[in-house]
Short mmCIF file of C-alpha atoms in Angstrom, two decimals:
data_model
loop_
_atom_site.label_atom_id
_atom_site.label_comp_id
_atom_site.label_asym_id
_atom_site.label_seq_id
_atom_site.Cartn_x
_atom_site.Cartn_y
_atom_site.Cartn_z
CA UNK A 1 -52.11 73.72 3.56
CA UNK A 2 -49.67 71.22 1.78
CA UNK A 3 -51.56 71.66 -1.10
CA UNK A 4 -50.90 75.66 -1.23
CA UNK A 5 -47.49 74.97 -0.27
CA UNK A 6 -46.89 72.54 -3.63
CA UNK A 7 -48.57 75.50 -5.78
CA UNK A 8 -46.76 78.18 -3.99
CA UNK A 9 -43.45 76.52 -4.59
CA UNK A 10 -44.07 75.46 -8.26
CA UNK A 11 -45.33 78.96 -9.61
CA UNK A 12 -41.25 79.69 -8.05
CA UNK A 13 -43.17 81.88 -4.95
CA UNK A 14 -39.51 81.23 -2.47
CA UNK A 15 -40.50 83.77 -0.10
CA UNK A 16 -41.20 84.05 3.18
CA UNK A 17 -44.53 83.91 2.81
CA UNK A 18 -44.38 80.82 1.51
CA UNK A 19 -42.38 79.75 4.56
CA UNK A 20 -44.96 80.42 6.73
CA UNK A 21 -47.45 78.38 4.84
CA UNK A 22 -45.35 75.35 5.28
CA UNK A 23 -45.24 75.64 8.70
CA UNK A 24 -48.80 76.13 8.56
CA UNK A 25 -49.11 72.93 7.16
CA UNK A 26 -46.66 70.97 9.46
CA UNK A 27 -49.10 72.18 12.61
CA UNK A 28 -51.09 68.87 13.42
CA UNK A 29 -53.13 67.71 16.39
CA UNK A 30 -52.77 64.32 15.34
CA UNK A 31 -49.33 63.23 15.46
CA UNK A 32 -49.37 60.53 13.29
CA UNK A 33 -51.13 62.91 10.13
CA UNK A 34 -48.03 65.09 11.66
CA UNK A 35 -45.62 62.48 10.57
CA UNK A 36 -47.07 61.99 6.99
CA UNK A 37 -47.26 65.41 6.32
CA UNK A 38 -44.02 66.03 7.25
CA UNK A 39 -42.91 62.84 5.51
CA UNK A 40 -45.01 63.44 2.17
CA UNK A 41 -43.06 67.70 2.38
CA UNK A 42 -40.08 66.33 2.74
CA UNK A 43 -39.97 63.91 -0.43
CA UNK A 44 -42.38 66.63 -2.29
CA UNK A 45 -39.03 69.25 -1.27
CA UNK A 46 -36.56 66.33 -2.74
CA UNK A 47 -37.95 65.99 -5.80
CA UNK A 48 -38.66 69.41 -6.60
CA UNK A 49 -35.40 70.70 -5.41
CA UNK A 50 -33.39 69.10 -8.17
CA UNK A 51 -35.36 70.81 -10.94
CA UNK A 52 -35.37 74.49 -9.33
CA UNK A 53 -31.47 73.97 -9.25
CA UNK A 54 -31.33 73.17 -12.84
CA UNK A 55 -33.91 76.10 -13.34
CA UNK A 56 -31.71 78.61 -11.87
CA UNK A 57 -28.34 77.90 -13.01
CA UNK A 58 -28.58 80.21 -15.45
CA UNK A 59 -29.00 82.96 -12.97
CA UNK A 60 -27.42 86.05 -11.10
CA UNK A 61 -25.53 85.04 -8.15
CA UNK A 62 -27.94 86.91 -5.89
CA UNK A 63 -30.84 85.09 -7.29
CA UNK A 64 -29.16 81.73 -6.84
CA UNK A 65 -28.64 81.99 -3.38
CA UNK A 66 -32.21 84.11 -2.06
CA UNK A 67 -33.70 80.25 -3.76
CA UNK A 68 -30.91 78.21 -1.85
CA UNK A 69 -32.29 79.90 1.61
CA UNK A 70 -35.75 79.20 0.96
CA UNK A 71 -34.34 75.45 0.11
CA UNK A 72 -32.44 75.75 3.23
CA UNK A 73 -35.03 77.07 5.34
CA UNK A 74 -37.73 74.76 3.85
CA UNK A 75 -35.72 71.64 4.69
CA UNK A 76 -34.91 72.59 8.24
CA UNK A 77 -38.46 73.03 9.06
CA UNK A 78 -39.40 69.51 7.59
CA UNK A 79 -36.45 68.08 9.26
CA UNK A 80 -34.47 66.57 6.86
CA UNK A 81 -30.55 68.06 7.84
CA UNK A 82 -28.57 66.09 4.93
CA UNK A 83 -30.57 68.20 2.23
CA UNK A 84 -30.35 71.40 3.98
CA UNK A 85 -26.42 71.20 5.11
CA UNK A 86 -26.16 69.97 1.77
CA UNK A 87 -27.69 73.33 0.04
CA UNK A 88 -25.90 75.40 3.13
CA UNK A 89 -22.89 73.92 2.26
CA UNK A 90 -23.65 74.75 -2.00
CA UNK A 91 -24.67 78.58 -1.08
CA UNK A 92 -21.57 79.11 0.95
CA UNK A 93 -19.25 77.89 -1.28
CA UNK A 94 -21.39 80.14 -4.43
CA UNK A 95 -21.03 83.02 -1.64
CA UNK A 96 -16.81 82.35 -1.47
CA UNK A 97 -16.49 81.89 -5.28
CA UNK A 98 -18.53 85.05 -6.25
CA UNK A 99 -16.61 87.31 -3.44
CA UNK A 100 -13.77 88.41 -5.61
CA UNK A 101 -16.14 90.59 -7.55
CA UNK A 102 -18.91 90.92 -5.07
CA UNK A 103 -16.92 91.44 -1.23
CA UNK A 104 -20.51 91.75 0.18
CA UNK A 105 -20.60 88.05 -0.40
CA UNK A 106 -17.57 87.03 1.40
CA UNK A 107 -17.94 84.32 3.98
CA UNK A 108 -16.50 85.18 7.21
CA UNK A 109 -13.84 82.21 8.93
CA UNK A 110 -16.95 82.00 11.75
CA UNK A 111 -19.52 80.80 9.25
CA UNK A 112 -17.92 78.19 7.40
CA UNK A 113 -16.39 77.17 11.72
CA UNK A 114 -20.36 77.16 12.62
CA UNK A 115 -21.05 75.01 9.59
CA UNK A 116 -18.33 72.87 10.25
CA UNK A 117 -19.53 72.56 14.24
CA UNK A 118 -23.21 71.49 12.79
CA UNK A 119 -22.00 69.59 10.02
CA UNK A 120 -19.72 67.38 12.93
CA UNK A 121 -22.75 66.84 15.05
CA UNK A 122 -25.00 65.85 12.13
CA UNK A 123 -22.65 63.12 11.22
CA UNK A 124 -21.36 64.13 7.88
CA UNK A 125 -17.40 64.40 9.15
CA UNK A 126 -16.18 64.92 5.80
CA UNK A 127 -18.06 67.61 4.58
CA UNK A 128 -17.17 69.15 8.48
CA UNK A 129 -13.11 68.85 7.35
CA UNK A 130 -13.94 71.05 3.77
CA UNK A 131 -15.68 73.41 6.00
CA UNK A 132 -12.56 73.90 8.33
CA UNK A 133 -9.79 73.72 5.68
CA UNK A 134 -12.19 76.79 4.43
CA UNK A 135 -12.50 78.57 7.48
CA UNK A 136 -9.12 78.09 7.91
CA UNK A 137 -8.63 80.06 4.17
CA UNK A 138 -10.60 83.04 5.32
CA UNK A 139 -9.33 83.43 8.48
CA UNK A 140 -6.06 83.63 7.05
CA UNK A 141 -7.32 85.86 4.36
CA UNK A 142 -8.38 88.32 7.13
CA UNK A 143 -5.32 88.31 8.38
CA UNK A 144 -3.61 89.15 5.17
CA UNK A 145 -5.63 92.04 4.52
CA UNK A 146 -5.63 93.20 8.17
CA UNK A 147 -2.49 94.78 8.92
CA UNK A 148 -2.80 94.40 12.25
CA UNK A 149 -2.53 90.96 12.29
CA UNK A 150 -0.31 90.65 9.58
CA UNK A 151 2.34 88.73 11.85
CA UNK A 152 -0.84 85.55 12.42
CA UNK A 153 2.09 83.16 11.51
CA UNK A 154 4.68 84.05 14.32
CA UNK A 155 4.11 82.17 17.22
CA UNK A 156 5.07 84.75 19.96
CA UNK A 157 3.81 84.52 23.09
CA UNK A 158 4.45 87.69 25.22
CA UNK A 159 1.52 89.84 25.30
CA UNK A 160 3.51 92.84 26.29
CA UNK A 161 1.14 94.79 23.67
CA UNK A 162 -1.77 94.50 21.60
CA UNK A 163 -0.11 93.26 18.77
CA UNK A 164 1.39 90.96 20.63
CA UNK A 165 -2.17 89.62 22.11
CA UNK A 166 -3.45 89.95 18.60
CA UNK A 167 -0.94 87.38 17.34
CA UNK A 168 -1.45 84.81 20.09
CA UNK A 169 -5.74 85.30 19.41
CA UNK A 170 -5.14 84.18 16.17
CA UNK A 171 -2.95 81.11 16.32
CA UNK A 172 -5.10 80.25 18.88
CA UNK A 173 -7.81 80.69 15.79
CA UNK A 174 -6.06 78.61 13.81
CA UNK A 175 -5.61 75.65 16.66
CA UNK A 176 -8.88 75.69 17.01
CA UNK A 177 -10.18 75.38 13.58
CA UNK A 178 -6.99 72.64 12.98
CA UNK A 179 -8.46 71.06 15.72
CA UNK A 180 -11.85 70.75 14.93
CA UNK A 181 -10.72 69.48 11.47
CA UNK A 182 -8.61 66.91 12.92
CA UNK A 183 -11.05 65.51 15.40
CA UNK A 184 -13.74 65.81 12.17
CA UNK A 185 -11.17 63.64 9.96
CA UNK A 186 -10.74 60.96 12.99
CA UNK A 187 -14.23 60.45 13.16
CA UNK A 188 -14.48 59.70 9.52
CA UNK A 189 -11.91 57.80 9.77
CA UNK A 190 -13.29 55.64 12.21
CA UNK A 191 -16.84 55.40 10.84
CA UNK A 192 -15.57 54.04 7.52
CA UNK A 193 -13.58 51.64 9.31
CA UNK A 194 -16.84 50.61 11.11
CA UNK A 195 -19.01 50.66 7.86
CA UNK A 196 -15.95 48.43 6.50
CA UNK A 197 -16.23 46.03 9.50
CA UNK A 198 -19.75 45.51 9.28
CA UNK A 199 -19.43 44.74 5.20
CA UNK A 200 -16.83 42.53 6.44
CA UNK A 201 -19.41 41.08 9.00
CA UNK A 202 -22.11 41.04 6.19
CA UNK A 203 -20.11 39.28 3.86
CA UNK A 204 -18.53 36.05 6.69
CA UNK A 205 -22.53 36.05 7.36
CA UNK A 206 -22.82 35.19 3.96
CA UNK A 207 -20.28 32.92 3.27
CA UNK A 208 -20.82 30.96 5.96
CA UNK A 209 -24.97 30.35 5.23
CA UNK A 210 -23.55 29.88 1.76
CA UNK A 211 -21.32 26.93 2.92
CA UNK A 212 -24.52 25.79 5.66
CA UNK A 213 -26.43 25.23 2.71
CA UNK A 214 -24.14 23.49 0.69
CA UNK A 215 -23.33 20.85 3.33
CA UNK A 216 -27.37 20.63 3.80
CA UNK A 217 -27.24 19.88 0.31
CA UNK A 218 -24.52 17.49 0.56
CA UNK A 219 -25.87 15.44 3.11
CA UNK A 220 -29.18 15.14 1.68
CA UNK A 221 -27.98 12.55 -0.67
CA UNK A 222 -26.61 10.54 1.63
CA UNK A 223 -29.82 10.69 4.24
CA UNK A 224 -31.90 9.70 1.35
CA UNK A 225 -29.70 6.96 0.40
CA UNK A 226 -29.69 5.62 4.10
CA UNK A 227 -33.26 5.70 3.58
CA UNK A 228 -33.84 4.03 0.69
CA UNK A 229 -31.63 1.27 1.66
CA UNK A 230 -33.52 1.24 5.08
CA UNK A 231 -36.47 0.21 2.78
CA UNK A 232 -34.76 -2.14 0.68
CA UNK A 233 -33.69 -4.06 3.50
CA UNK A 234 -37.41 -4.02 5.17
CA UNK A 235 -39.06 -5.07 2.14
CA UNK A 236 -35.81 -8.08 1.59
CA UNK A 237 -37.23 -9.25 4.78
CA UNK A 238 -40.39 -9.46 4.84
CA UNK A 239 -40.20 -11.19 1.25
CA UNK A 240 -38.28 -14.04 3.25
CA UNK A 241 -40.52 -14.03 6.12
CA UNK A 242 -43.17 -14.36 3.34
CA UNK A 243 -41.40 -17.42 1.34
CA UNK A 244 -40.38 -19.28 4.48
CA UNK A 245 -44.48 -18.91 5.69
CA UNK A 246 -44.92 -19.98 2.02
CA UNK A 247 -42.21 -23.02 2.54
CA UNK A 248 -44.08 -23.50 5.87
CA UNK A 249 -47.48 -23.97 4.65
CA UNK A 250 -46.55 -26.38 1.84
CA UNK A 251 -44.72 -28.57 4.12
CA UNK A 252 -47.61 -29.17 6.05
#
Protein backbone atom coordinates (compact mmCIF):
# COMPACT_ATOMS: atom_id res chain seq x y z
CA UNK A 1 0.00 0.00 0.00
CA UNK A 2 2.93 2.54 0.57
CA UNK A 3 4.00 1.81 -2.65
CA UNK A 4 0.50 3.01 -4.35
CA UNK A 5 0.50 5.77 -2.02
CA UNK A 6 4.21 7.14 -3.43
CA UNK A 7 2.69 6.70 -7.13
CA UNK A 8 -0.60 8.13 -6.25
CA UNK A 9 1.00 11.20 -4.78
CA UNK A 10 3.69 11.73 -7.51
CA UNK A 11 1.31 11.47 -10.66
CA UNK A 12 -0.26 14.84 -8.25
CA UNK A 13 -3.56 12.29 -7.42
CA UNK A 14 -4.34 14.77 -3.78
CA UNK A 15 -7.65 13.39 -3.38
CA UNK A 16 -9.42 11.66 -1.10
CA UNK A 17 -8.96 8.66 -2.54
CA UNK A 18 -5.63 8.84 -2.12
CA UNK A 19 -6.23 9.52 1.56
CA UNK A 20 -7.73 6.48 2.10
CA UNK A 21 -4.92 4.52 0.59
CA UNK A 22 -2.57 5.93 3.09
CA UNK A 23 -4.45 4.91 5.78
CA UNK A 24 -4.64 1.71 4.15
CA UNK A 25 -1.15 1.47 4.37
CA UNK A 26 -0.63 2.71 8.02
CA UNK A 27 -3.08 -0.47 9.14
CA UNK A 28 -0.45 -3.04 10.59
CA UNK A 29 -0.75 -6.10 12.80
CA UNK A 30 2.72 -5.86 13.63
CA UNK A 31 3.46 -2.85 15.46
CA UNK A 32 6.87 -2.51 14.92
CA UNK A 33 6.35 -2.76 10.63
CA UNK A 34 3.56 -0.09 11.99
CA UNK A 35 6.26 2.17 13.17
CA UNK A 36 8.46 1.97 9.96
CA UNK A 37 5.77 2.47 7.78
CA UNK A 38 4.64 5.26 9.43
CA UNK A 39 8.22 6.46 9.88
CA UNK A 40 9.37 5.71 6.13
CA UNK A 41 5.43 8.02 5.05
CA UNK A 42 6.32 10.50 7.05
CA UNK A 43 9.95 11.35 5.62
CA UNK A 44 8.55 10.10 2.00
CA UNK A 45 5.61 13.22 2.83
CA UNK A 46 8.76 15.63 3.87
CA UNK A 47 10.57 15.33 1.04
CA UNK A 48 7.98 15.39 -1.44
CA UNK A 49 6.12 18.20 0.12
CA UNK A 50 8.74 20.79 -0.67
CA UNK A 51 8.65 20.13 -4.41
CA UNK A 52 4.64 20.06 -4.79
CA UNK A 53 4.88 23.59 -3.08
CA UNK A 54 7.29 24.83 -5.58
CA UNK A 55 5.06 22.99 -8.26
CA UNK A 56 2.06 24.87 -7.42
CA UNK A 57 3.06 28.31 -6.80
CA UNK A 58 2.20 29.22 -9.92
CA UNK A 59 -1.37 28.35 -9.32
CA UNK A 60 -5.05 29.61 -8.64
CA UNK A 61 -5.65 30.23 -5.10
CA UNK A 62 -8.26 27.46 -4.98
CA UNK A 63 -5.85 25.00 -6.34
CA UNK A 64 -3.19 25.96 -3.84
CA UNK A 65 -5.08 25.31 -0.95
CA UNK A 66 -7.41 21.82 -2.13
CA UNK A 67 -3.14 20.49 -2.29
CA UNK A 68 -2.38 22.18 1.20
CA UNK A 69 -5.44 19.94 2.75
CA UNK A 70 -4.35 16.84 1.28
CA UNK A 71 -0.72 17.95 2.81
CA UNK A 72 -2.55 18.70 5.90
CA UNK A 73 -4.59 15.75 6.08
CA UNK A 74 -1.72 13.43 4.95
CA UNK A 75 0.53 14.60 7.78
CA UNK A 76 -2.02 14.28 10.53
CA UNK A 77 -2.64 10.76 9.71
CA UNK A 78 1.20 9.91 9.79
CA UNK A 79 1.53 11.90 12.86
CA UNK A 80 3.90 14.35 12.32
CA UNK A 81 1.94 17.88 13.85
CA UNK A 82 4.97 20.44 13.10
CA UNK A 83 4.48 19.77 9.21
CA UNK A 84 0.82 19.81 9.26
CA UNK A 85 0.28 23.06 11.68
CA UNK A 86 2.93 24.27 9.62
CA UNK A 87 0.87 23.88 6.14
CA UNK A 88 -2.50 24.78 8.35
CA UNK A 89 -0.92 27.68 9.40
CA UNK A 90 0.40 28.53 5.28
CA UNK A 91 -3.36 27.77 3.92
CA UNK A 92 -4.93 30.04 6.44
CA UNK A 93 -2.91 32.80 6.03
CA UNK A 94 -3.30 32.17 1.66
CA UNK A 95 -7.17 31.95 2.75
CA UNK A 96 -6.86 35.72 4.71
CA UNK A 97 -4.66 37.26 1.94
CA UNK A 98 -6.89 36.11 -1.03
CA UNK A 99 -10.29 37.24 0.92
CA UNK A 100 -10.37 40.77 -0.33
CA UNK A 101 -11.25 39.51 -3.75
CA UNK A 102 -12.59 36.13 -2.89
CA UNK A 103 -14.96 36.75 0.71
CA UNK A 104 -15.73 32.97 0.42
CA UNK A 105 -12.20 32.60 1.61
CA UNK A 106 -12.30 34.67 4.63
CA UNK A 107 -11.12 33.09 7.83
CA UNK A 108 -13.47 33.45 10.59
CA UNK A 109 -11.79 34.95 14.30
CA UNK A 110 -12.80 31.07 15.57
CA UNK A 111 -10.44 29.36 13.15
CA UNK A 112 -7.34 31.13 13.42
CA UNK A 113 -8.57 30.96 17.95
CA UNK A 114 -8.80 26.95 17.25
CA UNK A 115 -5.44 27.05 15.53
CA UNK A 116 -3.99 29.08 18.02
CA UNK A 117 -5.56 26.57 20.97
CA UNK A 118 -3.76 23.49 18.95
CA UNK A 119 -0.83 25.30 18.01
CA UNK A 120 -0.37 26.14 22.20
CA UNK A 121 -0.76 22.53 23.09
CA UNK A 122 1.60 21.29 20.35
CA UNK A 123 4.32 23.42 21.70
CA UNK A 124 4.95 25.89 18.99
CA UNK A 125 3.93 29.19 21.33
CA UNK A 126 5.00 31.53 18.81
CA UNK A 127 3.31 30.55 15.91
CA UNK A 128 0.06 30.27 18.70
CA UNK A 129 0.67 34.39 19.39
CA UNK A 130 0.47 35.12 15.17
CA UNK A 131 -2.58 33.06 15.28
CA UNK A 132 -4.27 35.24 18.07
CA UNK A 133 -2.98 38.70 17.01
CA UNK A 134 -4.98 37.29 13.72
CA UNK A 135 -7.97 36.20 15.27
CA UNK A 136 -7.91 39.14 17.06
CA UNK A 137 -7.90 41.13 13.30
CA UNK A 138 -10.97 39.30 12.16
CA UNK A 139 -12.87 39.46 15.00
CA UNK A 140 -12.52 43.02 14.93
CA UNK A 141 -13.15 43.06 11.27
CA UNK A 142 -16.57 41.46 12.02
CA UNK A 143 -17.30 43.89 14.14
CA UNK A 144 -16.60 46.67 11.76
CA UNK A 145 -18.73 45.40 9.19
CA UNK A 146 -21.48 44.32 11.63
CA UNK A 147 -23.38 47.20 12.65
CA UNK A 148 -24.60 45.73 15.42
CA UNK A 149 -21.62 45.51 17.12
CA UNK A 150 -20.16 48.46 15.86
CA UNK A 151 -19.67 49.90 19.54
CA UNK A 152 -17.00 46.32 20.31
CA UNK A 153 -14.60 49.04 21.71
CA UNK A 154 -16.84 50.62 24.53
CA UNK A 155 -16.52 48.86 27.54
CA UNK A 156 -20.14 49.16 28.93
CA UNK A 157 -21.36 46.89 31.12
CA UNK A 158 -25.19 47.19 31.64
CA UNK A 159 -26.98 44.72 29.67
CA UNK A 160 -30.18 46.63 29.82
CA UNK A 161 -30.54 45.58 25.95
CA UNK A 162 -29.17 43.53 23.34
CA UNK A 163 -26.82 45.87 22.21
CA UNK A 164 -25.75 46.34 25.31
CA UNK A 165 -25.10 42.34 25.84
CA UNK A 166 -23.67 42.38 22.37
CA UNK A 167 -20.93 44.80 23.43
CA UNK A 168 -19.95 43.06 26.66
CA UNK A 169 -19.86 39.36 24.34
CA UNK A 170 -17.36 40.86 22.43
CA UNK A 171 -14.84 42.44 24.74
CA UNK A 172 -15.19 39.45 26.45
CA UNK A 173 -13.99 38.03 22.75
CA UNK A 174 -11.30 40.06 22.72
CA UNK A 175 -10.08 39.12 26.56
CA UNK A 176 -10.12 35.96 25.65
CA UNK A 177 -8.16 35.87 22.52
CA UNK A 178 -5.62 38.69 24.44
CA UNK A 179 -5.46 36.17 26.86
CA UNK A 180 -4.65 33.24 25.13
CA UNK A 181 -1.95 35.30 23.31
CA UNK A 182 -0.48 36.43 26.42
CA UNK A 183 -0.31 33.13 28.19
CA UNK A 184 1.09 31.76 24.46
CA UNK A 185 3.93 34.62 24.59
CA UNK A 186 4.83 33.64 28.43
CA UNK A 187 5.35 30.25 27.54
CA UNK A 188 7.75 31.16 24.83
CA UNK A 189 9.18 33.22 26.84
CA UNK A 190 9.99 30.82 29.31
CA UNK A 191 11.02 27.94 27.02
CA UNK A 192 13.73 30.07 25.40
CA UNK A 193 14.90 31.00 28.67
CA UNK A 194 15.10 27.21 29.43
CA UNK A 195 16.70 26.30 25.98
CA UNK A 196 19.16 29.31 27.00
CA UNK A 197 19.87 27.72 30.44
CA UNK A 198 20.59 24.44 29.22
CA UNK A 199 23.18 26.02 26.37
CA UNK A 200 24.42 27.73 29.33
CA UNK A 201 24.60 24.27 31.14
CA UNK A 202 26.09 22.70 27.90
CA UNK A 203 28.65 25.11 27.53
CA UNK A 204 30.08 25.20 31.87
CA UNK A 205 29.95 21.24 30.98
CA UNK A 206 32.33 22.02 28.50
CA UNK A 207 34.54 24.31 29.90
CA UNK A 208 35.01 22.64 32.78
CA UNK A 209 36.09 18.94 30.97
CA UNK A 210 38.08 21.37 28.88
CA UNK A 211 40.02 22.67 31.97
CA UNK A 212 39.87 18.60 33.57
CA UNK A 213 41.85 17.75 30.73
CA UNK A 214 44.23 20.33 30.71
CA UNK A 215 45.26 19.85 34.36
CA UNK A 216 45.42 15.89 33.38
CA UNK A 217 47.73 17.10 30.93
CA UNK A 218 49.59 19.23 33.21
CA UNK A 219 50.25 16.84 35.74
CA UNK A 220 51.34 14.20 33.51
CA UNK A 221 54.68 15.77 33.22
CA UNK A 222 55.29 16.00 36.51
CA UNK A 223 54.07 12.14 37.40
CA UNK A 224 56.41 11.05 34.75
CA UNK A 225 59.17 13.06 36.03
CA UNK A 226 58.59 11.64 39.64
CA UNK A 227 58.93 8.50 37.90
CA UNK A 228 61.80 8.71 36.10
CA UNK A 229 63.67 10.08 38.95
CA UNK A 230 62.16 7.16 41.06
CA UNK A 231 64.29 5.05 38.60
CA UNK A 232 67.27 7.04 38.59
CA UNK A 233 67.58 6.82 42.14
CA UNK A 234 66.92 2.80 42.14
CA UNK A 235 69.36 2.15 39.55
CA UNK A 236 72.11 4.96 41.66
CA UNK A 237 71.70 2.40 44.27
CA UNK A 238 72.00 -0.59 43.27
CA UNK A 239 75.22 0.57 41.22
CA UNK A 240 76.69 1.31 44.84
CA UNK A 241 75.43 -1.75 46.35
CA UNK A 242 77.15 -3.32 43.29
CA UNK A 243 80.71 -1.40 43.70
CA UNK A 244 80.81 -1.76 47.47
CA UNK A 245 80.10 -5.94 46.81
CA UNK A 246 82.80 -5.25 44.16
CA UNK A 247 85.11 -3.31 46.95
CA UNK A 248 84.04 -6.24 49.19
CA UNK A 249 85.19 -9.06 47.19
CA UNK A 250 88.59 -7.56 46.34
CA UNK A 251 89.36 -6.92 49.86
CA UNK A 252 89.10 -10.34 50.66
Amino acid sequence: MSEIFHSLVLNKRFDDATLRVLESALVSKDVKSSIEVRSGLRQFLRSESLSVLREISEKSAGEKLLVLEFLVRSFALVGDVESCLALRYEALLLRDLKSATNPWLQVPYTEWLNFAHQSKDSGFYSVAGRACENALVCFKRKCAQDPKTDEVYVTKKSTEDAKADGVLENVQVIEQIKRLKDCAMASASSHSVQAQTADYLKKRLKEKSMDCSSVCKDTKPVASTLFRNGIKKRNLRKLNESRSLSRMTDGS
